[in-house]
Coordinates of C-alpha atoms and ligand atoms in Angstrom, one line a residue:
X1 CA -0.7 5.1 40.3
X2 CA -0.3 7.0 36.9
X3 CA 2.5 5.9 34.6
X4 CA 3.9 8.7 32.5
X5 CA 6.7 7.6 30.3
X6 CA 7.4 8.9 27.1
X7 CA 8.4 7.0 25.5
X8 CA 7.5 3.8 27.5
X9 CA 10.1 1.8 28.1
X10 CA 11.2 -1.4 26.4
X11 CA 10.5 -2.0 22.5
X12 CA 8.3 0.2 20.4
X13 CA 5.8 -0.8 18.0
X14 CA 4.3 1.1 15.3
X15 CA 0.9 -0.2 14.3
X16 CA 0.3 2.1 11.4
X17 CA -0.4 2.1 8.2
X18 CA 3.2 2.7 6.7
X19 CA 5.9 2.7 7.6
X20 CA 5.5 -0.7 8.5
X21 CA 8.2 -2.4 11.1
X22 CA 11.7 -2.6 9.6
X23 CA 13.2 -5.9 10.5
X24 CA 16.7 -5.7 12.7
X25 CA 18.4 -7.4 9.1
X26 CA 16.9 -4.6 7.4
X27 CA 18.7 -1.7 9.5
X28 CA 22.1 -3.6 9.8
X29 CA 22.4 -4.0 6.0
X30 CA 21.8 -0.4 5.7
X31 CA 24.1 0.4 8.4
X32 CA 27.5 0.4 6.6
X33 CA 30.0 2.9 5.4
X34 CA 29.3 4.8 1.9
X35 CA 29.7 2.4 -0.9
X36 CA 31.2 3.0 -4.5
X37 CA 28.5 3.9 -7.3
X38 CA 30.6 3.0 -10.2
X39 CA 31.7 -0.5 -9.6
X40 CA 31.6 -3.6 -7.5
X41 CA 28.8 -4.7 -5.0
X42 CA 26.1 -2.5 -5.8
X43 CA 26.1 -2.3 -9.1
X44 CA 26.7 -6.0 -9.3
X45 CA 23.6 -6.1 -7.3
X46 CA 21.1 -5.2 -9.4
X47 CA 20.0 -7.9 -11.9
X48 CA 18.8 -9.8 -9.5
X49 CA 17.1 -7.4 -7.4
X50 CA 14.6 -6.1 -10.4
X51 CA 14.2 -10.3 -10.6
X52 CA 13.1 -10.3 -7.1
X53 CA 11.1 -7.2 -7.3
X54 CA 9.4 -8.4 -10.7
X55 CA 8.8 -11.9 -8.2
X56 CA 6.7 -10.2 -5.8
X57 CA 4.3 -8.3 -7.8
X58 CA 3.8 -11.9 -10.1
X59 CA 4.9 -10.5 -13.9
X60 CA 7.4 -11.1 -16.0
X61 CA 7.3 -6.9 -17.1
X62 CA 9.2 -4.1 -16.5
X63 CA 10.0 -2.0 -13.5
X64 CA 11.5 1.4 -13.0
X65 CA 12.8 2.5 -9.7
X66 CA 12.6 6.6 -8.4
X67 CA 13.7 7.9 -5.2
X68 CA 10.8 9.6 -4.4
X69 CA 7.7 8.0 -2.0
X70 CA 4.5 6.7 -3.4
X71 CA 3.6 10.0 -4.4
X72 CA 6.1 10.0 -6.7
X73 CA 5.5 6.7 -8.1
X74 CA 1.9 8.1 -8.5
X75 CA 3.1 10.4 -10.5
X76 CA 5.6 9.2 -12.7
X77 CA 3.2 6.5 -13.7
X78 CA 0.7 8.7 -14.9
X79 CA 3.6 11.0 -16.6
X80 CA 4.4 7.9 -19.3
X81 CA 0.9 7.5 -20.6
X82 CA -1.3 10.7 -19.9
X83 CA -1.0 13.4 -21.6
X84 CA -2.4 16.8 -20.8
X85 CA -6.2 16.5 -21.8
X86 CA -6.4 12.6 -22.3
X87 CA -9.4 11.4 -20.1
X88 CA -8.5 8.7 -17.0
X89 CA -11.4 7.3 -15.0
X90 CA -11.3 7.3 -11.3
X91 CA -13.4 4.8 -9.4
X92 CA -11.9 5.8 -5.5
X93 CA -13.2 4.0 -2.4
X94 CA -11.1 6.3 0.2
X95 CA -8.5 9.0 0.3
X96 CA -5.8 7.9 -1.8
X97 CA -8.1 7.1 -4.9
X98 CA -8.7 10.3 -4.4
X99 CA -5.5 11.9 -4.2
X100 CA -4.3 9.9 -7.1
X101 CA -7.5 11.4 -9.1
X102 CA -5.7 14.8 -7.8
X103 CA -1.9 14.2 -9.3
X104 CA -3.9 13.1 -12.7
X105 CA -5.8 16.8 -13.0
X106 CA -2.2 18.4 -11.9
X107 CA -0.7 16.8 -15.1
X108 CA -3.8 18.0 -17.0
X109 CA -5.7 15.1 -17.5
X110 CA -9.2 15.4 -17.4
X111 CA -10.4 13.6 -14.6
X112 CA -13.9 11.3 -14.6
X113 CA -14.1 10.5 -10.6
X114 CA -16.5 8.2 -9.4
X115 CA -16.7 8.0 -5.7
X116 CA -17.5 5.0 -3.8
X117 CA -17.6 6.9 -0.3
X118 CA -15.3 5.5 2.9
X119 CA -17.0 2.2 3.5
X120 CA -18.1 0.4 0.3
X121 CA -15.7 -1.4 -2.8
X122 CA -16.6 0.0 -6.0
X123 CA -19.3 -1.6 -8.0
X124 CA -18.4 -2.7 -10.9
X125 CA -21.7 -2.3 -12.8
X126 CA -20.9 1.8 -12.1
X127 CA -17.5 1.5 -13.9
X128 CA -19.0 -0.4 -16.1
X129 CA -21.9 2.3 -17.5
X130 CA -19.0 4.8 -17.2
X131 CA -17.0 3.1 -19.8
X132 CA -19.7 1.9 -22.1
X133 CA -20.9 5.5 -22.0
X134 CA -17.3 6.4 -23.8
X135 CA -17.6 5.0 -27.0
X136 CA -15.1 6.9 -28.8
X137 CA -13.1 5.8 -25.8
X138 CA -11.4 9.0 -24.9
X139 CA -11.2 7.7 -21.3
X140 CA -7.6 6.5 -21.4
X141 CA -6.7 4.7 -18.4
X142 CA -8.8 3.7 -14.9
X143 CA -6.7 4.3 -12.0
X144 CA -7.7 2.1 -9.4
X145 CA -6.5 1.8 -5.5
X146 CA -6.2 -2.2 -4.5
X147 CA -6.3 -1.1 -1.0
X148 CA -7.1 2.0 -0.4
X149 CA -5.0 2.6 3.3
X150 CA -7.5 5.3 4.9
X151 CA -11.0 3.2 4.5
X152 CA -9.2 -0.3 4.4
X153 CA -11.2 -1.5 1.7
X154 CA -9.7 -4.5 -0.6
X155 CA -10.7 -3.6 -4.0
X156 CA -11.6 -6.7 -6.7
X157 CA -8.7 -5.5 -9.3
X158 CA -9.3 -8.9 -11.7
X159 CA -13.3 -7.8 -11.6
X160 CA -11.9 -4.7 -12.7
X161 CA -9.9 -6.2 -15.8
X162 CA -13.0 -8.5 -16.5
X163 CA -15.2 -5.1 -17.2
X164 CA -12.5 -3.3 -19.6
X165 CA -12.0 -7.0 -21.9
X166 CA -15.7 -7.5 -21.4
X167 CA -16.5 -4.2 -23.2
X168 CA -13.5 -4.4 -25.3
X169 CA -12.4 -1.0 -23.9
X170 CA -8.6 -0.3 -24.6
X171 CA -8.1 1.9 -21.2
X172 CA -4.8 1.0 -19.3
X173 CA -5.7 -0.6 -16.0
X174 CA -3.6 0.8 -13.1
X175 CA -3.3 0.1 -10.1
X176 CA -1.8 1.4 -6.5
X177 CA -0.4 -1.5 -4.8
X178 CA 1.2 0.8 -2.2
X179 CA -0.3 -0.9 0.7
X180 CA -1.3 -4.0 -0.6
X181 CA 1.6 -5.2 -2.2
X182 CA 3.3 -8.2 0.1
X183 CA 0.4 -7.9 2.5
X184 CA -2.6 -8.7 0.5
X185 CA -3.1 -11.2 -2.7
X186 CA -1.8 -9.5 -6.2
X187 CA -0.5 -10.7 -9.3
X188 CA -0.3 -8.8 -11.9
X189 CA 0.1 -10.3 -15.1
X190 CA -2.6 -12.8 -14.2
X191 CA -4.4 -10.0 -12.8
X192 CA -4.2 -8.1 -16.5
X193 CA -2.7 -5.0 -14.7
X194 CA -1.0 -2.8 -17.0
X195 CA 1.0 -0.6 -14.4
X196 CA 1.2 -0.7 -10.6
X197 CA 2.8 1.6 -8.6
X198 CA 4.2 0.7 -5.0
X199 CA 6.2 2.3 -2.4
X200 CA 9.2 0.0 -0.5
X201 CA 7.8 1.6 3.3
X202 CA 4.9 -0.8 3.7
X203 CA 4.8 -5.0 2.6
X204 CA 8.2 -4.3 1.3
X205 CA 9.6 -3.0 4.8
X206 CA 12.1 -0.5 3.5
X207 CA 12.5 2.8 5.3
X208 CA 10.1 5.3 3.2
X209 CA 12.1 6.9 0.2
X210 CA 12.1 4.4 -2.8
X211 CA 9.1 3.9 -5.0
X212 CA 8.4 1.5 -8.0
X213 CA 6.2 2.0 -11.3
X214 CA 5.8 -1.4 -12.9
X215 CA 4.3 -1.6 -16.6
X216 CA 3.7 -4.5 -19.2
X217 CA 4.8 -4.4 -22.7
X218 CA 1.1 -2.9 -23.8
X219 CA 1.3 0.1 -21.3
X220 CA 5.2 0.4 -23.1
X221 CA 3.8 0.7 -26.1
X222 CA 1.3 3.5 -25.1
X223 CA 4.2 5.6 -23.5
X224 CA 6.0 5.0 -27.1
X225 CA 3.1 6.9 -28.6
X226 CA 3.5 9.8 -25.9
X227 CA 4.1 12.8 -28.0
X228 CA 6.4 14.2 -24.9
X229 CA 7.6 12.4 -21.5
X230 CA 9.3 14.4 -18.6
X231 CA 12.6 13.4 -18.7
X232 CA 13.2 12.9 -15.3
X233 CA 9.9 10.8 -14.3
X234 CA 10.5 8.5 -18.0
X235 CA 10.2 4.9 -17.0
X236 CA 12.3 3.7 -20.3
X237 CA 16.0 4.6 -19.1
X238 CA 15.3 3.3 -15.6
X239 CA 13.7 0.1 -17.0
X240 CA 15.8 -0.4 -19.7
X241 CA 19.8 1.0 -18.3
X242 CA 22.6 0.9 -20.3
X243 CA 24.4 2.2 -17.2
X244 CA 23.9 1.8 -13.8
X245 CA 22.9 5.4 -12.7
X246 CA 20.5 5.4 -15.0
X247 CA 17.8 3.0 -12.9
X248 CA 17.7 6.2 -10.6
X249 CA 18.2 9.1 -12.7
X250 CA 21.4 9.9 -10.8
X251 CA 22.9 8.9 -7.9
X252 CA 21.4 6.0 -6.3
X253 CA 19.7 4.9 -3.2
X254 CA 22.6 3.4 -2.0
X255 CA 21.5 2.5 1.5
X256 CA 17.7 1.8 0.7
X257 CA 19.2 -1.1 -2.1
X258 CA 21.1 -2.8 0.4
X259 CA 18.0 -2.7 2.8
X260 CA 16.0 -3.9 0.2
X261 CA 18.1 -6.6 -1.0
X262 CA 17.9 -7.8 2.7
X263 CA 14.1 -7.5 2.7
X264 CA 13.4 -9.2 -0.5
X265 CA 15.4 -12.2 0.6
X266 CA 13.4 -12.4 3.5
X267 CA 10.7 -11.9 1.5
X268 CA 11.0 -14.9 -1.2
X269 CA 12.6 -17.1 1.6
X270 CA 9.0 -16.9 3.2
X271 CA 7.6 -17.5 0.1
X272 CA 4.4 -15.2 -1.6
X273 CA 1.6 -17.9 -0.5
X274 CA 3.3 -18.2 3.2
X275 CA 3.2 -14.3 2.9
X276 CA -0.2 -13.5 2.2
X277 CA -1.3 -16.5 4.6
X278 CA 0.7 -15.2 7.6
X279 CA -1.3 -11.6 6.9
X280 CA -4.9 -13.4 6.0
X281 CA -4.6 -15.3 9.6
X282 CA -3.3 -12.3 11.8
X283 CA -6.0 -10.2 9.9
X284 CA -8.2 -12.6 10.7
X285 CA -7.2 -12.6 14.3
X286 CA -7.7 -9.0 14.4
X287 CA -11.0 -8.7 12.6
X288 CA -11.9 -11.7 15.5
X289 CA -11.0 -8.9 18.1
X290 CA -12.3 -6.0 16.6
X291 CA -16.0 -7.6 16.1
X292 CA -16.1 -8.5 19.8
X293 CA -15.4 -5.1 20.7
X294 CA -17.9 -3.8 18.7
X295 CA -20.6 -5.9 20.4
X296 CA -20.7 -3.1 22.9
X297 CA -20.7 0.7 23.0
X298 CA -19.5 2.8 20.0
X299 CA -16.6 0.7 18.7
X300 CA -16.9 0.0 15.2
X301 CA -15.1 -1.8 11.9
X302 CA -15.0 0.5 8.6
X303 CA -15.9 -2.1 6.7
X304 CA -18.6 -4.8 7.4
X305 CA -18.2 -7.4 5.2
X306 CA -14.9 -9.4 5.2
X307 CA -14.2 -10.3 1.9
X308 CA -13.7 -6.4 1.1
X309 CA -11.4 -5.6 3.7
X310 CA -7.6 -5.8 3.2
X311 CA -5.4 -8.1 5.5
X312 CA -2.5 -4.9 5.6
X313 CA -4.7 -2.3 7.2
X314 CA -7.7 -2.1 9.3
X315 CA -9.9 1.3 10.0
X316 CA -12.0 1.6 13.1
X317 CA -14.6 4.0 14.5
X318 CA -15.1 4.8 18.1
X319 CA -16.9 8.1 19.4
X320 CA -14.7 11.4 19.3
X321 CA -12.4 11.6 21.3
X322 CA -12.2 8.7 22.4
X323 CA -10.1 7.2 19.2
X324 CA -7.3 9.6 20.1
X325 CA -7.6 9.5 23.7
X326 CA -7.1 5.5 22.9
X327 CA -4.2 5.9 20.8
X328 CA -2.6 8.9 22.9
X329 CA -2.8 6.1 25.7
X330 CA -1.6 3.6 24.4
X331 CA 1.6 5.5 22.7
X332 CA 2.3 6.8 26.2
X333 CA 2.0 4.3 28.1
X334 CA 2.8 0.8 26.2
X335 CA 5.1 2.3 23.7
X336 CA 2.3 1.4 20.9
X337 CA 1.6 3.6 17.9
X338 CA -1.7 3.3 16.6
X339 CA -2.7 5.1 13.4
X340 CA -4.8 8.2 12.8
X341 CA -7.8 8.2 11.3
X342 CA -7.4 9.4 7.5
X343 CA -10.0 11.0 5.1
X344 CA -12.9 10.0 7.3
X345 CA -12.9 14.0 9.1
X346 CA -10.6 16.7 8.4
X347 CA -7.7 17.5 11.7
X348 CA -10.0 20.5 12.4
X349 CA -12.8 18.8 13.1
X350 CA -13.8 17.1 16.6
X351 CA -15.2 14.2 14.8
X352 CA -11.2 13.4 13.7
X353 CA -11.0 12.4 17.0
X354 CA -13.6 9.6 16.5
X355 CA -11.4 7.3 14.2
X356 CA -8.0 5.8 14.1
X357 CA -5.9 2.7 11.8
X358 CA -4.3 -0.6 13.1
X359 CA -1.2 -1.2 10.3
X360 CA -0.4 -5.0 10.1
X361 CA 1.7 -4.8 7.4
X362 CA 5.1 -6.8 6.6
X363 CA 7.0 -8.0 8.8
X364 CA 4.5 -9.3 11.7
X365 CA 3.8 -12.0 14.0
X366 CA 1.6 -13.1 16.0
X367 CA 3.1 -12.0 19.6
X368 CA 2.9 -8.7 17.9
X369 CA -0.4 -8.9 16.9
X370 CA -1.3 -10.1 20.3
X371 CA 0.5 -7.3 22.4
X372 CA -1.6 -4.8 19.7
X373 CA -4.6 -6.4 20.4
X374 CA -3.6 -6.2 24.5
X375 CA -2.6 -3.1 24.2
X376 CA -5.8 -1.9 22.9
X377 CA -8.0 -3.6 25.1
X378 CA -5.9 -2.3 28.2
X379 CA -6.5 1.4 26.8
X380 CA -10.0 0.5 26.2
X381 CA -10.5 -0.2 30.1
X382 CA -8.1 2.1 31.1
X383 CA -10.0 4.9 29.4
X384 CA -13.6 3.2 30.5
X385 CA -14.2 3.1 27.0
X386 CA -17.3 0.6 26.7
X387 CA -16.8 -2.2 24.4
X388 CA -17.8 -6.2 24.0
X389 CA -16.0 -8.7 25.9
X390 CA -13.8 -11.7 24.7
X391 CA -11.4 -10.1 22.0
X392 CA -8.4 -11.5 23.2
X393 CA -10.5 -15.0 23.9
X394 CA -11.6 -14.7 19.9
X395 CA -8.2 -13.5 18.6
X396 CA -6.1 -16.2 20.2
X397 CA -8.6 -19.3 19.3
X398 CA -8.1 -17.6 15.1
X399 CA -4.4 -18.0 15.8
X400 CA -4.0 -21.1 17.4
X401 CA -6.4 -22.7 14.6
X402 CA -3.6 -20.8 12.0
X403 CA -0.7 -22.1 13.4
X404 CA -2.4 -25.5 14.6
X405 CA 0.5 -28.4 14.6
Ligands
LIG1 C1 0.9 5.1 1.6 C2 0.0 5.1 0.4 C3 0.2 6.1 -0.6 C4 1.1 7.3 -0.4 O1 2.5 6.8 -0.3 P1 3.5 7.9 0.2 O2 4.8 7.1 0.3 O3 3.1 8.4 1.6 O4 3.6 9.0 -0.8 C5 -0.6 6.0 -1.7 N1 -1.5 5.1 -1.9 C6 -1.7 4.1 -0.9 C7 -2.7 3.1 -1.2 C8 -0.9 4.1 0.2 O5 -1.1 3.2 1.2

């Protein structure tokens, strides 16, 4: 008998790499009638949210809201402290280091890429020869992905900080914290980061639409030095507002703040060390899984060694097509969204068929994580697709030890 819903019936799940799931107090806060911009609640509001934003990312700096997605964060970041022909240093270890290299030569910069491939972290004795070989240090900033969301690699972003003070280099450290941030470890004034950027569709789980450029009082000081800063992307009047439009450069987000306001709660009522536990474990659970199947036949993990992958995102390698016959199957039939593969093949090519993404990002559980793991192990014999035995065995023994009374 052939099933042949679409969509299947019974609650959805999107297991990709951003948007993450939006909890049900999420959507109900943003489902209300149009508030005023001038005065009252919302305006009212937001003290304490830049507080509780400040909270997650650990620092006691600045933070500049735009309604844009992380692309535009990307980019107004650079736009405060790079200048047309100023040098930034690109060490990328997947697609979006890539892409962010790519926004930097469209403002002008000259860009110094160093490419890590799909599957490694970046070594940090490469950055460091790059940087010692600029000794009139034109090279003035290092953009660096903490997790880079098409390879899955966790990137060591206080190694990072450790090269630049070792060689005294004065380069701002930045980092994209689009997919790590509320998902995987990061604090970033312990950290030494100078400016993060982060989108609210991932850890934050926010509908896509708001972004967020964070910066310390040294990066300030560089964009003071700026001999010229678009207006629009200009961190200083959203950081610093005499009036409330000004955090958004006009008219706000007015439904994405309440939905965030409901998040963050959420969010600090959990607790940062709860949250990054929760994802370590059901990452853990998953990586269990995912190393079972790949005992047998051509399933594979991205990334071999565990301390390098992220606990938000996980990319996986079976043989074209079977990676989107899997995820076609499971979409149809389950009502579970599995995520493309990204960066490893272009769309045109049949080897795009040969990877896909598991997102466990945000607002997760275990049941979840267990349906996905299911799910995928249904498709897998469903399909025929030959794989090892005993993923659901290895992923429930990780939780159980988690979550052990
Ligand atoms: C999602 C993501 C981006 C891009 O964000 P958009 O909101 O799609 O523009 C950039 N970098 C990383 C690491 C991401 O995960």
């Amino acid at each position: 008998m052939t099933h042949t819903p679409m969509p299947a019936p019974g609650r959805s799940y999107l297991a990709i790499p951003g948007p993450s799931v939006m909890p049900d107090a999420v959507l109900q806060a943003m489902h209300r009638a149009a508030p005023n911009i001038y005065a009252g609640e919302l305006v009212d509001m937001m003290p304490a949210l830049v507080t509780d934003l400040k909270r997650v990312a650990r620092t006691d700096g600045h933070v500049a809201i735009y309604i844009g997605n992380g692309h535009a964060a990307w980019e107004a970041a650079l736009a405060n402290v790079i200048s047309p022909g100023d040098r930034v240093l690109v060490p990328a270890t997947g697609r979006f280091g890539i892409g962010w290299g790519e926004m930097a030569t469209g403002i002008g910069a000259e860009v110094d890429l160093i490419d890590f491939g799909l599957n490694t972290p970046m070594d940090m004795d490469r950055i460091a020869d790059a940087l010692r070989a600029d000794t009139d240090h034109q090279i003035k900033a290092v953009l660096a992905v903490h997790v880079d969301t098409s390879s899955s690699i966790l990137n060591d972003i206080p190694a990072l900080r450790a090269v630049l003070d070792d060689l005294g280099h004065p380069a701002l450290l930045m980092a994209d914290c689009i997919a790590s941030l509320g998902c995987d470890r990061f604090e970033m004034d312990a950290w030494g980061v100078d400016v993060m950027v982060t989108g609210c569709q991932k850890g934050l789980m926010v509908p896509p639409g708001v972004s967020f450029v964070y910066f310390n009082d040294r990066a300030y000081a560089v964009r003071q030095q700026m001999p010229r800063v678009s207006r629009y992307w200009d961190w200083t009047p959203r950081a610093f507002p005499d009036h409330f439009f000004e955090y958004f450069g006009g008219t706000a987000p007015t439904h994405h703040l309440y939905g965030l306001r409901v998040a963050l709660d959420l969010i600090h009522a959990e607790g940062m060390e709860a949250i990054w536990t929760r994802h370590t474990t059901l990452a853990q659970a998953i990586w269990a899984a995912c190393e079972a199947w790949s005992s047998a036949g051509s399933f594979a993990m991205n990334v071999t060694d565990r301390a390098h992958r992220s606990t938000a995102v996980t990319a996986l390698r079976l043989d074209a097509p079977k990676a989107t016959d899997l995820r076609t199957w499971t979409e149809q039939n389950l009502g579970l969204t599995l995520g493309i593969g990204l960066g490893m093949a272009a769309p045109d090519d049949p080897a795009w068929h040969g990877f896909f993404r598991l997102g466990h990002m945000g607002h997760i559980n275990g049941q979840m994580i267990m349906g996905m793991l299911g799910g995928i192990e249904s498709g897998l014999s469903a399909l025929d697709i030959p794989h090892g035995a005993g993923a659901l065995d290895a992923a429930t023994a990780v939780i159980a030890a988690g979550y052990r009374a």
